[in-house]
Backbone as numpy.savetxt, mean C-alpha at the origin, in Angstrom:
# Nx Ny Nz CAx CAy CAz Cx Cy Cz
-6.10 -23.13 -7.79 -4.93 -23.39 -8.55 -3.87 -22.06 -8.47
-2.47 -22.25 -8.59 -1.45 -21.41 -8.37 -0.65 -21.49 -9.67
-0.17 -20.32 -10.27 0.67 -20.11 -11.53 1.63 -18.98 -11.04
2.94 -19.73 -11.81 4.00 -18.27 -11.51 4.78 -18.28 -13.01
5.22 -17.17 -13.30 6.06 -17.07 -14.30 7.05 -15.84 -14.30
8.20 -16.15 -15.09 9.15 -15.13 -15.15 9.97 -14.97 -13.66
10.39 -15.16 -13.35 11.15 -14.38 -12.47 12.25 -13.76 -13.61
15.08 -16.14 -8.46 16.58 -15.49 -8.53 17.13 -16.27 -7.42
47.02 -23.15 19.74 46.84 -22.73 21.09 46.60 -21.09 21.14
45.35 -20.60 20.90 45.58 -18.93 21.02 45.81 -18.48 22.41
46.04 -17.25 22.20 46.67 -16.24 23.28 45.17 -16.00 24.43
45.79 -16.15 25.61 44.51 -15.98 26.50 44.21 -14.41 26.46
42.85 -13.89 26.11 42.67 -12.40 25.95 42.86 -11.55 27.16
43.44 -10.46 27.01 43.93 -9.56 28.39 42.70 -9.19 28.77
42.72 -9.29 30.15 41.36 -8.88 31.10 41.69 -7.59 31.45
40.94 -6.52 31.28 40.75 -5.19 31.74 40.61 -5.24 33.08
41.05 -4.26 33.96 40.64 -4.13 35.27 39.09 -3.62 35.36
38.63 -4.18 36.46 36.98 -4.14 36.60 36.59 -2.70 36.33
37.23 -1.78 37.01 36.69 -0.63 37.09 36.58 0.01 35.38
37.69 -0.32 34.49 37.72 0.04 33.14 36.47 -0.73 32.32
36.28 -1.99 32.63 35.45 -2.68 31.92 33.98 -2.11 32.26
33.75 -1.61 33.55 32.52 -1.40 33.76 32.10 -0.10 33.02
32.99 0.89 32.85 32.90 2.14 32.14 32.74 1.77 30.74
33.08 0.96 30.28 33.25 0.80 28.82 31.92 0.55 28.48
31.06 -0.31 29.05 29.73 -0.81 28.78 28.57 0.13 28.36
28.39 1.41 29.20 27.71 2.40 28.58 27.88 3.24 27.25
29.17 2.93 27.07 29.52 3.59 25.65 29.25 2.48 24.53
29.42 1.03 24.87 29.03 0.01 23.95 27.44 0.21 23.82
26.54 0.36 24.71 25.02 0.38 24.67 24.83 1.57 23.88
25.46 2.71 24.08 25.28 3.97 23.49 25.29 3.93 21.98
26.67 3.42 21.74 26.74 3.11 20.49 25.89 1.98 19.51
25.51 1.30 20.23 24.21 0.59 19.48 23.19 1.05 19.36
22.58 1.77 20.32 21.69 2.79 20.28 21.41 3.74 19.07
22.69 4.54 19.02 23.07 5.32 18.01 23.12 4.70 16.49
23.71 3.54 16.58 24.06 2.81 15.34 22.52 2.48 14.72
21.59 1.87 15.63 20.32 1.72 15.40 19.40 2.74 15.00
19.79 3.80 15.58 18.85 5.26 15.40 19.09 5.82 13.77
20.57 5.73 13.57 21.24 6.09 12.39 20.58 5.24 11.43
20.48 4.06 11.30 19.95 3.23 10.39 18.45 3.22 10.23
17.62 3.41 11.15 16.27 3.89 11.04 16.11 5.26 10.59
16.76 6.15 10.85 16.73 7.48 10.25 16.90 7.36 8.93
18.03 6.67 8.50 18.60 6.72 6.99 17.37 5.98 6.28
16.87 4.55 6.61 15.59 4.26 6.25 14.55 5.18 5.92
14.14 5.99 7.00 12.86 6.99 6.86 13.36 8.06 5.74
14.62 8.38 5.91 15.04 9.49 4.85 14.96 8.84 3.62
15.44 7.63 2.91 15.24 7.05 1.93 13.68 6.76 1.55
12.85 6.62 2.36 11.48 6.42 2.17 10.90 7.71 1.71
11.25 9.14 2.56 10.69 10.21 2.11 11.42 10.85 0.74
12.70 10.17 0.60 13.35 10.99 -0.58 12.34 10.16 -2.00
11.99 8.83 -1.60 11.17 8.30 -2.70 9.85 8.61 -2.69
9.43 9.62 -1.81 7.91 9.77 -1.72 7.79 11.15 -2.68
7.73 10.92 -4.05 7.47 12.00 -5.03 6.16 12.32 -5.32
5.75 13.43 -5.94 4.52 13.83 -6.24 4.19 12.87 -7.49
3.01 12.65 -7.59 2.48 12.05 -8.82 2.63 12.95 -10.02
3.18 12.49 -11.09 3.23 13.75 -12.32 2.04 14.11 -12.78
2.19 15.30 -13.08 0.76 15.48 -13.88 0.40 15.09 -15.09
-1.08 14.65 -15.41 -1.08 13.78 -16.59 -0.41 12.77 -16.68
-0.29 12.04 -15.54 0.55 10.99 -15.65 0.11 9.66 -16.66
-1.41 9.84 -16.76 -2.07 8.93 -17.52 -1.57 8.93 -19.01
-0.75 10.07 -19.45 -0.50 9.95 -20.87 1.01 9.77 -20.84
1.50 9.09 -19.50 2.83 8.64 -19.66 3.00 7.30 -19.48
1.99 6.68 -19.54 1.56 4.98 -19.16 2.18 4.23 -20.40
2.99 3.12 -20.09 3.45 2.51 -21.17 2.76 1.09 -20.84
2.13 0.78 -21.81 1.03 -0.60 -21.42 1.60 -1.88 -22.33
1.39 -3.06 -21.98 1.84 -4.38 -22.72 0.46 -5.37 -23.07
-0.76 -4.69 -23.12 -1.93 -5.46 -23.15 -3.13 -4.66 -23.21
-3.95 -5.22 -23.89 -5.39 -4.57 -24.10 -6.06 -3.91 -22.97
-5.98 -4.73 -22.03 -6.78 -4.49 -20.63 -6.41 -3.11 -19.97
-4.81 -3.45 -20.10 -4.09 -2.31 -19.28 -4.08 -1.00 -19.99
-4.07 -1.17 -21.46 -4.29 -0.09 -22.20 -5.52 0.76 -22.30
-6.60 -0.13 -22.07 -7.97 0.64 -21.59 -8.10 1.43 -20.65
-7.28 1.08 -19.52 -7.69 1.55 -18.03 -6.68 2.61 -17.89
-5.51 2.87 -19.02 -4.50 3.92 -18.73 -4.91 5.07 -18.79
-5.73 5.60 -19.95 -6.41 6.93 -19.87 -7.17 7.34 -18.80
-7.72 8.63 -18.99 -8.88 8.78 -18.10 -10.04 8.25 -18.49
-10.90 7.96 -17.60 -12.32 7.49 -18.19 -13.40 8.63 -18.48
-14.59 8.40 -18.89 -15.67 9.20 -19.45 -16.21 10.09 -18.40
-16.19 10.01 -16.94 -16.89 10.68 -16.23 -16.04 11.93 -16.04
-16.74 13.16 -15.79 -16.42 14.29 -15.27 -16.30 14.20 -13.82
-15.20 14.95 -13.02 -14.93 14.78 -11.67 -15.04 15.96 -10.67
-15.60 15.69 -9.48 -15.79 16.76 -8.68 -15.13 16.31 -7.72
-14.80 17.29 -6.57 -14.00 17.21 -5.28 -14.19 18.28 -4.45
-14.10 17.71 -3.13 -14.26 18.77 -2.04 -13.62 18.34 -0.83
-12.76 19.16 -0.26 -12.12 18.87 0.89 -12.80 19.04 2.42
-12.46 18.35 3.34 -13.02 18.70 4.81 -12.25 18.46 5.68
-12.15 19.74 6.30 -11.41 20.03 7.49 -11.68 18.84 8.91
-10.53 18.44 9.29 -10.87 17.48 10.45 -10.16 18.21 11.74
-10.14 17.09 12.63 -9.58 17.84 14.04 -8.11 17.81 13.61
-7.31 18.83 14.72 -6.20 19.07 14.39 -5.10 17.89 15.28
-3.95 17.70 14.53 -3.11 16.61 15.29 -1.84 17.29 15.24
-1.30 17.35 16.34 0.15 18.02 16.42 -0.10 19.66 16.06
-1.19 19.97 16.42 -1.41 21.61 16.04 -1.68 22.03 14.49
-1.67 20.79 13.77 -1.83 21.16 12.43 -3.28 20.52 11.88
-4.03 21.05 11.40 -5.40 20.89 10.72 -5.16 20.10 9.74
-6.16 18.47 9.67 -5.89 17.53 8.86 -7.25 17.55 8.04
-7.40 16.85 6.94 -8.36 16.96 6.16 -8.78 15.65 5.81
-10.01 15.20 5.28 -10.41 14.20 4.30 -10.78 15.04 2.98
-10.49 14.27 1.84 -10.88 14.92 0.54 -11.55 13.77 -0.15
-12.65 14.39 -0.72 -13.58 13.28 -1.50 -13.69 13.70 -3.01
-13.56 12.66 -3.75 -13.54 12.83 -5.28 -15.11 11.77 -5.78
-15.72 12.27 -6.84 -16.51 11.44 -7.37 -16.90 12.07 -8.63
-17.61 11.30 -9.66 -18.14 11.75 -10.66 -19.21 12.69 -10.53
-19.28 13.93 -11.37 -20.17 14.76 -11.24 -21.62 14.54 -11.52
-21.96 13.40 -12.46 -23.24 12.94 -12.65 -23.66 12.22 -11.17
-25.04 12.63 -10.96 -25.63 12.16 -9.63 -25.80 10.63 -9.75
-25.32 9.80 -8.94 -25.41 8.42 -8.65 -24.79 7.77 -7.59
-25.15 6.55 -7.36 -24.47 5.76 -6.32 -23.24 5.02 -7.11
-22.05 5.16 -6.43 -20.73 4.85 -7.08 -19.91 3.64 -6.01
-19.35 2.78 -6.50 -18.11 2.36 -5.51 -17.43 2.84 -4.97
-16.95 2.78 -4.05 -16.06 3.64 -3.13 -14.47 3.06 -3.05
-13.62 3.83 -3.24 -12.52 3.39 -3.16 -11.65 4.29 -1.87
-11.22 3.65 -0.97 -10.61 4.45 0.42 -9.09 4.41 -0.09
-8.24 5.41 -0.23 -6.86 5.37 -0.64 -6.24 5.87 0.96
-5.03 4.98 1.09 -4.23 4.99 2.29 -2.82 5.48 1.90
-2.60 6.83 2.57 -1.18 7.26 2.07 0.01 6.82 2.59
0.91 6.92 1.62 2.39 6.30 1.96 3.24 7.43 2.68
4.36 6.94 3.10 4.85 7.98 4.05 5.17 9.17 3.33
5.11 10.25 3.90 5.55 11.76 3.18 4.69 11.87 2.01
3.34 11.12 1.66 2.65 11.47 0.50 1.20 11.39 1.01
0.90 12.56 1.61 -0.40 12.93 1.70 -1.45 13.18 0.45
-2.56 13.06 0.57 -3.47 13.16 -0.78 -3.15 14.35 -1.63
-2.64 15.19 -0.99 -2.43 16.45 -1.88 -1.21 16.05 -2.89
-0.43 15.10 -2.72 0.58 14.71 -3.53 0.32 13.84 -4.80
-1.11 13.18 -4.59 -1.22 12.43 -5.49 -2.98 12.43 -5.74
-3.42 13.40 -5.87 -4.99 13.89 -6.27 -5.24 13.06 -7.36
-4.04 13.34 -8.48 -4.38 12.91 -9.81 -4.85 11.57 -10.00
-4.14 10.49 -9.10 -4.70 9.11 -8.92 -6.34 9.07 -8.55
-6.59 9.94 -7.53 -8.14 9.97 -7.17 -8.89 10.43 -8.51
-8.35 11.51 -9.07 -8.97 11.93 -10.14 -9.32 10.81 -11.27
-8.36 10.14 -11.51 -8.09 8.82 -12.61 -9.24 8.10 -12.18
-9.30 7.69 -11.16 -10.27 6.61 -10.47 -11.84 7.20 -10.33
-12.31 8.34 -10.14 -13.05 8.82 -10.26 -13.81 8.90 -11.67
-12.76 9.38 -12.69 -13.17 9.50 -13.86 -13.67 8.05 -14.50
-13.25 6.94 -13.89 -13.98 5.67 -14.15 -15.13 5.31 -13.44
-15.58 6.20 -12.93 -17.00 5.93 -11.97 -16.74 5.25 -10.76
-15.87 6.07 -10.05 -15.62 5.60 -8.43 -15.70 7.05 -7.53
-16.24 6.87 -6.33 -15.99 7.80 -5.51 -14.89 7.34 -4.75
-14.31 8.37 -4.30 -12.86 8.16 -3.60 -12.73 8.93 -2.36
-12.04 8.53 -1.46 -11.88 9.16 -0.27 -10.30 9.09 0.20
-9.58 10.15 0.79 -8.46 10.19 1.05 -8.15 11.09 2.20
-6.90 11.18 2.89 -6.74 12.12 3.88 -5.37 12.57 3.87
-4.95 13.37 4.46 -3.61 13.91 4.92 -3.13 13.70 6.23
-3.18 12.62 7.16 -2.65 12.39 8.08 -1.35 11.74 7.82
-0.54 11.93 8.60 0.79 11.30 8.45 0.99 9.91 8.83
0.42 9.24 9.73 0.30 7.81 9.85 -0.79 7.19 9.32
-0.26 6.08 8.49 -1.24 5.18 8.00 -1.28 3.73 8.46
-0.23 3.19 8.89 0.14 1.99 8.79 -0.80 1.20 9.55
-1.32 1.59 10.68 -2.32 0.93 11.49 -3.82 1.00 11.17
-4.11 1.53 10.08 -5.37 1.60 9.19 -6.44 2.36 10.29
-5.68 3.03 11.30 -6.63 4.08 12.00 -7.33 5.12 11.26
-6.81 5.75 10.47 -7.43 6.90 9.86 -7.79 6.60 8.70
-7.32 5.52 7.95 -7.90 5.14 6.50 -9.81 4.85 7.11
-9.70 4.05 8.19 -11.10 3.76 8.83 -11.85 4.73 9.19
-11.25 5.67 9.37 -11.89 7.26 10.01 -12.52 7.66 8.60
-11.68 7.53 7.74 -12.26 8.20 6.38 -13.27 7.35 5.54
-13.17 6.34 5.73 -14.66 5.44 5.57 -15.57 5.66 6.21
-15.57 6.11 7.59 -16.79 6.00 8.40 -17.20 7.58 8.03
-16.39 8.61 7.60 -16.45 9.83 7.24 -17.30 9.64 5.82
-16.88 9.05 5.17 -17.66 9.06 3.60 -19.01 8.20 3.50
-19.13 7.59 4.57 -20.57 6.87 4.78 -21.41 7.57 5.56
-20.73 8.44 6.54 -21.75 9.02 7.01 -22.14 10.76 7.19
-21.27 11.28 6.48 -21.29 12.84 5.97 -22.47 12.86 5.01
-23.20 13.78 5.37 -24.56 14.27 4.34 -24.14 14.53 3.09
-22.81 15.21 2.92 -22.41 15.50 1.30 -21.83 14.42 0.41
-21.23 13.53 1.25 -20.71 12.34 0.52 -21.40 10.94 0.49
-22.10 10.73 1.50 -22.83 9.25 1.39 -23.78 9.32 0.10
-24.36 10.39 -0.19 -25.32 9.96 -1.27 -24.66 9.46 -2.64
-23.24 9.58 -2.77 -22.55 9.25 -4.02 -22.13 7.77 -3.79
-22.25 7.30 -2.64 -21.46 5.75 -2.28 -22.46 4.88 -2.35
-22.14 3.59 -2.95 -22.73 2.40 -3.00 -22.17 1.77 -1.80
-22.68 1.63 -0.68 -22.34 1.08 0.36 -21.97 -0.35 0.33
-22.24 -1.05 -0.67 -22.17 -2.54 -1.02 -21.16 -2.96 -1.66
-20.41 -1.82 -2.36 -19.28 -1.78 -3.02 -18.04 -0.81 -2.68
-17.53 -1.26 -1.75 -16.39 -0.67 -1.42 -14.96 -1.36 -1.07
-13.86 -0.70 -1.30 -12.30 -1.03 -1.80 -11.46 -0.45 -1.07
-10.27 -0.98 -0.79 -9.15 -0.03 -0.09 -7.98 -0.43 -0.74
-7.31 0.70 -0.82 -5.95 0.19 -1.27 -4.78 1.40 -0.69
-3.70 1.06 -0.83 -2.44 2.04 -0.67 -1.04 1.62 -1.12
-0.28 2.59 -1.12 1.06 2.49 -1.48 2.15 2.52 -0.22
3.13 1.72 -0.22 4.00 1.81 0.75 3.82 1.64 2.27
4.04 2.61 3.14 3.31 2.44 4.42 1.33 2.47 4.27
1.16 2.79 3.15 -0.29 2.47 2.94 -0.58 1.48 2.33
0.23 0.63 1.95 -0.14 -0.81 1.64 -0.40 -1.67 3.03
0.57 -1.33 3.79 0.29 -1.92 5.19 -0.87 -1.40 5.77
-1.01 -0.18 5.79 -2.39 0.58 6.25 -3.71 -0.16 5.70
-3.61 -0.40 4.25 -4.77 -1.11 3.87 -4.96 -2.50 4.24
-3.67 -3.23 4.64 -3.81 -4.61 4.92 -4.53 -4.55 6.50
-4.05 -3.70 7.32 -4.62 -3.54 8.77 -6.20 -2.92 8.82
-6.31 -1.95 7.76 -7.75 -1.49 7.77 -8.53 -2.62 7.27
-8.33 -3.50 6.61 -9.14 -4.71 6.31 -9.31 -5.73 7.00
-8.43 -5.60 8.26 -8.64 -6.78 9.50 -9.00 -6.27 10.43
-8.58 -5.10 11.21 -8.94 -4.63 12.51 -10.05 -4.10 12.96
-10.84 -3.82 12.24 -11.91 -2.63 12.45 -13.24 -3.23 12.22
-14.14 -2.59 12.88 -15.78 -2.91 12.63 -15.98 -2.89 11.16
-15.60 -1.94 10.62 -15.78 -1.57 8.93 -14.91 -2.53 8.19
-13.83 -3.35 8.73 -13.34 -4.11 7.91 -14.09 -5.22 7.08
-15.16 -5.72 7.42 -15.92 -6.25 6.37 -16.45 -5.83 5.46
-16.46 -4.62 5.56 -17.38 -4.07 4.43 -16.48 -3.97 2.77
-15.32 -4.25 3.09 -14.18 -4.19 1.83 -14.38 -5.26 0.98
-14.63 -4.86 -0.45 -14.99 -6.45 -1.34 -13.67 -6.76 -1.84
-12.49 -5.87 -1.77 -11.37 -6.05 -2.30 -10.32 -4.98 -1.95
-8.95 -5.52 -2.05 -7.86 -4.45 -1.59 -6.87 -4.43 -2.62
-5.87 -3.60 -2.41 -4.85 -3.59 -3.43 -3.80 -2.76 -2.82
-2.52 -3.37 -2.67 -1.29 -3.10 -2.10 -0.17 -2.73 -2.86
0.29 -1.70 -2.96 1.18 -1.50 -4.03 2.57 -1.00 -3.35
3.70 -1.71 -3.61 5.01 -1.66 -2.80 4.99 -1.77 -1.38
3.94 -2.55 -0.99 3.72 -2.38 0.57 4.94 -2.56 1.57
5.54 -2.06 2.57 6.23 -2.20 3.35 6.42 -3.76 3.90
7.25 -4.08 3.89 7.57 -5.68 4.38 7.58 -5.74 5.72
7.11 -6.55 6.43 6.93 -6.71 7.99 8.20 -6.67 8.30
9.60 -6.86 8.28 10.79 -6.76 9.14 10.97 -5.11 9.04
10.74 -4.73 7.96 11.24 -3.37 7.65 9.91 -2.43 8.47
8.78 -2.57 8.55 7.59 -1.98 9.15 7.89 -2.19 10.52
8.48 -3.14 11.04 8.78 -3.26 12.51 9.75 -2.31 13.06
11.03 -2.71 12.33 12.07 -1.84 12.57 11.67 -0.05 12.78
10.63 0.17 11.95 10.41 1.75 11.81 9.26 2.09 12.92
8.78 1.03 13.67 7.90 1.14 14.92 6.59 0.92 14.43
6.50 0.65 13.21 5.12 0.31 12.41 4.66 -1.32 12.86
4.22 -1.25 13.93 3.92 -2.84 14.35 2.90 -2.95 15.51
2.11 -3.88 15.70 1.41 -4.58 16.74 2.32 -5.04 17.74
2.09 -5.09 18.90 2.88 -5.62 20.32 4.10 -5.19 20.48
4.49 -4.23 20.10 5.79 -3.86 20.15 6.17 -3.72 21.84
7.40 -3.76 22.17 7.89 -3.83 23.53 7.81 -2.22 23.91
7.97 -2.13 25.24 7.59 -0.80 25.85 8.53 0.42 25.41
9.87 -0.25 24.96 10.63 0.54 24.26 10.63 0.83 22.90
9.35 0.26 22.56 9.21 0.57 20.83 9.68 -0.30 19.85
10.53 -1.40 20.31 10.99 -2.28 19.62 10.56 -3.30 19.42
10.90 -4.07 18.34 9.84 -5.45 18.25 10.28 -6.59 19.35
9.32 -7.16 19.64 9.63 -8.30 20.47 9.03 -9.47 19.86
9.11 -10.78 20.53 8.96 -11.99 19.91 7.71 -12.30 19.23
6.59 -11.68 19.75 5.44 -11.65 19.03 4.91 -10.59 18.51
5.70 -9.54 18.09 5.33 -8.73 17.49 5.10 -8.81 16.12
4.18 -7.77 15.08 3.99 -8.31 13.70 3.29 -6.72 13.37
3.64 -6.74 12.01 3.24 -5.54 11.44 1.82 -5.45 10.73
1.43 -6.92 10.22 0.22 -7.00 9.63 0.07 -8.67 9.65
-1.22 -9.02 9.73 -1.55 -10.68 9.78 -2.42 -10.83 8.60
-1.84 -11.32 7.64 -2.28 -11.43 6.36 -3.39 -12.98 6.41
-2.96 -13.75 7.50 -3.76 -14.92 7.49 -5.40 -14.58 7.79
-5.64 -13.16 8.01 -6.77 -12.62 8.60 -7.65 -11.95 7.51
-6.95 -11.61 6.34 -7.48 -11.03 5.05 -8.66 -12.10 4.54
-9.70 -11.20 4.35 -10.90 -12.06 4.05 -11.47 -11.52 2.33
-10.90 -10.73 1.91 -11.46 -10.17 0.63 -10.15 -10.38 -0.35
-10.71 -10.18 -1.71 -9.51 -10.52 -2.54 -8.48 -9.26 -2.63
-7.37 -9.88 -2.86 -6.12 -9.08 -2.64 -5.00 -8.92 -3.93
-4.90 -7.88 -4.22 -3.98 -7.30 -5.26 -2.73 -7.09 -4.83
-1.51 -7.53 -5.12 -0.17 -7.36 -4.55 0.95 -6.84 -5.50
1.52 -5.85 -5.66 2.34 -5.20 -6.64 3.62 -4.83 -5.85
4.66 -4.95 -6.71 5.97 -4.39 -6.39 6.74 -3.78 -7.52
7.64 -3.06 -7.34 8.66 -2.70 -8.45 10.03 -3.43 -8.80
10.90 -3.23 -9.41 11.92 -4.16 -9.79 12.95 -2.89 -9.73
12.94 -1.67 -9.24 14.08 -0.74 -8.97 14.78 -1.01 -7.61
16.02 -0.69 -7.50 16.81 -0.74 -6.35 16.15 -0.56 -4.79
15.07 0.42 -4.88 14.89 0.65 -3.66 13.69 -0.66 -3.17
12.75 -0.66 -4.05 11.89 -1.82 -3.94 12.62 -3.23 -3.61
13.32 -3.73 -4.41 14.11 -4.81 -4.33 15.05 -5.09 -3.32
15.56 -3.91 -2.75 16.51 -3.94 -1.45 15.98 -3.48 -0.51
14.92 -2.89 -0.32 14.41 -2.16 0.92 13.09 -2.75 1.39
12.15 -2.13 0.64 11.01 -2.10 0.77 10.14 -3.38 0.67
10.33 -4.02 -0.70 9.70 -5.09 -0.79 10.50 -6.13 -1.91
11.22 -6.67 -1.25 12.04 -7.53 -1.96 11.08 -8.84 -2.87
11.51 -9.45 -3.68 10.73 -10.49 -4.52 10.14 -11.55 -3.05
11.40 -11.88 -2.55 11.09 -13.04 -1.66 10.06 -12.59 -0.72
9.96 -11.26 0.01 8.96 -10.72 0.87 7.63 -10.55 0.19
7.62 -10.26 -1.20 6.29 -10.27 -1.92 5.73 -11.61 -1.89
6.55 -12.70 -2.11 5.95 -13.94 -2.06 5.52 -14.24 -0.81
6.42 -14.01 0.35 5.70 -14.54 1.79 4.62 -13.79 2.00
4.59 -12.47 1.60 2.94 -11.88 1.72 1.95 -12.76 0.87
2.16 -13.20 0.00 1.29 -13.81 -1.11 0.83 -15.25 -0.73
1.95 -15.89 0.07 1.68 -17.01 0.71 0.97 -16.96 1.85
0.85 -15.91 2.44 0.38 -15.71 3.69 -1.48 -15.38 3.59
-1.74 -14.89 2.56 -3.21 -15.02 2.39 -3.85 -16.47 2.23
-4.93 -16.60 3.04 -5.42 -17.86 2.99 -5.91 -18.55 1.53
-5.65 -19.48 1.43 -6.18 -20.44 0.40 -7.76 -20.28 0.19
-8.15 -19.92 -0.96 -9.80 -19.62 -1.26 -10.00 -18.08 -1.30
-9.10 -17.17 -0.71 -9.40 -16.18 -0.92 -8.36 -15.57 -2.39
-9.36 -15.08 -3.36 -8.37 -14.84 -4.47 -7.28 -13.56 -4.53
-6.10 -14.09 -4.66 -4.91 -13.01 -4.41 -3.93 -13.06 -5.90
-3.61 -12.05 -6.27 -2.53 -12.04 -7.24 -1.32 -10.99 -6.87
-0.27 -11.61 -7.36 1.05 -10.80 -7.06 1.65 -10.57 -8.53
2.42 -9.76 -8.73 3.13 -9.52 -9.73 4.17 -8.21 -9.52
5.22 -8.20 -10.26 6.13 -7.28 -10.20 6.47 -6.22 -11.52
6.35 -5.04 -11.40 6.27 -3.96 -12.55 8.12 -4.36 -12.99
8.16 -4.66 -14.18 9.74 -4.63 -14.67 9.73 -3.12 -15.20
11.04 -3.30 -16.09 11.49 -1.99 -16.74 12.18 -1.10 -15.61
12.63 -1.76 -14.80 13.18 -0.85 -13.57 12.48 0.12 -12.67
11.14 -0.17 -12.83 10.00 0.80 -12.26 10.59 0.64 -10.64
10.77 1.80 -10.00 10.91 1.52 -8.37 9.94 2.13 -7.54
10.01 2.20 -6.43 8.75 2.37 -5.41 8.07 3.51 -5.34
8.57 4.59 -5.84 7.86 5.96 -6.08 6.73 5.76 -7.12
7.24 5.33 -8.27 6.52 5.20 -9.48 5.37 4.12 -9.30
5.32 3.23 -8.83 4.62 2.27 -8.64 3.13 2.94 -8.14
3.10 3.81 -7.53 1.77 4.29 -7.26 0.94 4.84 -8.29
1.69 5.18 -9.28 0.72 5.22 -10.55 0.98 4.44 -11.86
2.07 3.76 -11.89 2.40 2.94 -13.00 1.38 1.78 -12.73
1.12 1.59 -11.61 -0.10 0.12 -11.53 -1.50 0.73 -11.70
-1.78 1.61 -12.01 -2.96 2.05 -12.09 -4.05 1.65 -13.02
-3.44 1.28 -14.32 -4.55 0.65 -14.97 -5.11 -0.56 -14.75
-4.28 -1.20 -14.15 -4.51 -2.70 -13.57 -5.04 -2.54 -12.27
-4.85 -1.64 -11.54 -5.81 -1.40 -10.29 -7.34 -0.91 -10.56
-7.45 -0.10 -11.73 -8.82 0.12 -12.32 -9.53 -1.27 -12.69
-8.97 -2.03 -13.31 -9.32 -3.22 -14.02 -9.95 -4.31 -12.76
-8.78 -4.26 -11.53 -9.11 -5.04 -10.30 -10.73 -4.50 -10.00
-10.78 -3.26 -9.79 -11.85 -2.68 -9.13 -13.09 -2.72 -10.15
-12.73 -2.82 -11.65 -14.02 -3.10 -12.41 -14.26 -4.66 -12.03
-13.50 -5.43 -11.99 -13.86 -6.83 -11.87 -14.68 -7.29 -10.61
-14.28 -6.80 -9.52 -14.45 -6.96 -8.15 -15.60 -6.13 -7.66
-15.67 -4.77 -8.17 -16.82 -3.86 -7.70 -18.08 -3.62 -8.63
-17.79 -4.07 -9.98 -18.61 -3.80 -10.81 -18.74 -5.27 -11.79
-18.17 -6.31 -11.20 -18.42 -7.53 -12.14 -18.38 -7.51 -13.63
-17.20 -6.76 -14.01 -16.77 -6.84 -15.27 -15.75 -8.06 -15.60
-16.40 -9.01 -16.05 -15.65 -10.29 -16.47 -14.31 -9.94 -17.36
-14.57 -9.17 -18.57 -13.54 -8.74 -19.44 -12.29 -8.36 -18.42
-12.48 -7.45 -17.52 -11.45 -6.68 -16.72 -10.80 -7.91 -15.69
-11.64 -8.93 -15.44 -11.11 -10.14 -14.77 -10.02 -10.80 -15.41
-10.09 -10.81 -16.85 -9.08 -11.63 -17.57 -7.50 -11.11 -17.70
-7.46 -9.90 -16.99 -6.20 -9.20 -16.83 -5.41 -10.07 -15.63
-6.26 -10.81 -14.94 -5.70 -11.50 -13.57 -5.75 -12.92 -13.62
-6.78 -13.37 -14.15 -7.14 -15.01 -14.12 -7.45 -15.37 -15.42
-7.49 -16.80 -15.40 -7.60 -17.67 -16.68 -6.54 -18.05 -17.36
-6.68 -19.04 -18.17 -5.77 -19.44 -19.46 -5.24 -18.63 -20.04
-5.72 -17.34 -20.42 -5.32 -16.39 -21.07 -5.04 -15.21 -20.62
-4.85 -15.19 -19.12 -4.22 -14.17 -18.43 -3.34 -12.63 -18.91
-3.68 -11.59 -19.15 -3.01 -10.98 -19.41 -1.60 -10.47 -18.72
-1.81 -10.21 -17.30 -0.64 -9.75 -16.49 0.38 -11.10 -16.76
-0.03 -12.20 -16.99 1.26 -13.22 -16.95 1.87 -13.09 -18.04
1.20 -12.72 -19.18 2.24 -12.52 -20.61 2.50 -10.83 -20.70
2.32 -10.23 -20.00 2.76 -8.98 -20.31 4.10 -8.43 -20.02
4.82 -8.34 -21.00 6.18 -7.80 -21.27 6.62 -6.90 -20.15
5.93 -5.94 -19.86 6.20 -5.05 -18.87 6.16 -5.32 -17.30
5.31 -6.68 -17.26 5.37 -7.22 -15.69 6.07 -8.66 -15.56
6.19 -9.01 -14.47 7.11 -10.27 -14.27 6.66 -10.67 -12.83
7.26 -12.09 -12.54 6.55 -12.39 -11.51 5.46 -12.83 -10.78
4.35 -13.04 -12.06 3.04 -13.10 -11.95 2.76 -14.66 -11.02
1.89 -14.30 -10.05 1.25 -15.43 -9.57 -0.17 -15.48 -9.00
-1.07 -16.27 -9.26 -2.45 -16.11 -8.75 -3.01 -17.20 -7.99
-4.01 -17.14 -7.07 -4.66 -18.12 -6.59 -5.97 -17.89 -6.17
-6.95 -18.69 -6.55 -8.44 -18.67 -6.32 -8.97 -19.49 -5.54
């Protein structure tokens, strides 16, 4: 079942001498290449400009519109511990995984967090802390590239195999989620790897749309020149096999560049029928960067439902009295099961 709510006689041209015509072509090609690169660099610059640190104690700044969203907006009851683990160098720079977990010994559901462009875990550690405070183990990294799912997959393997982290992880309850480029990375990590079947649910916050991703070189089957070909794709949502939550913002950068409503709807429609899927956009002109933390209360509710079996949390997304459908701070809700 699918529900939607709220939303939108001429003169002969002068012929140049062959020599001049031949000389002009390289400049036309060069101008086209330069123009394309300028657009690409401008888009990257905009993405990086929108890649902001998550505000300190952001949980005190949430504006909620329903009891479930309100419940999961503040910190949970668990005290949190964390540790950083050095990894191999990339381009001469040491990289890291970081693992968060409740201090109380136990097996906890695991959340793999996937970086957005210019946002390594160091810029949104408070999101990890918030999730861990609700009883989750969380792993992330500071690798620059995430779209292809390679490093998120390595982060999961690390969390499951490292002797210090694995004792905290319930291997039967694992989720993955990301923001922006990380949303694309979450999709690909849930599709293309031996670990992919381990994910019980995913969430993608303002995930980079297919066309933009390909223009940035974040895609599969690109040409030898790095450009998109007829069979290129950024992610294949028809292969998603776990419940998917997809959010976007209503500010200018999301609506005009990263994930316009029609692109969010495209992604939603490509998830196979029978796979529980929810989409919505945050209203109040909340834009791309803020979606990383403005979405957090409902992300926790999504995890509570799919990883802990909390039926009350599930009412945020499904049912005749679905909270997300009537929340005044959200719009363009749709769901399918």
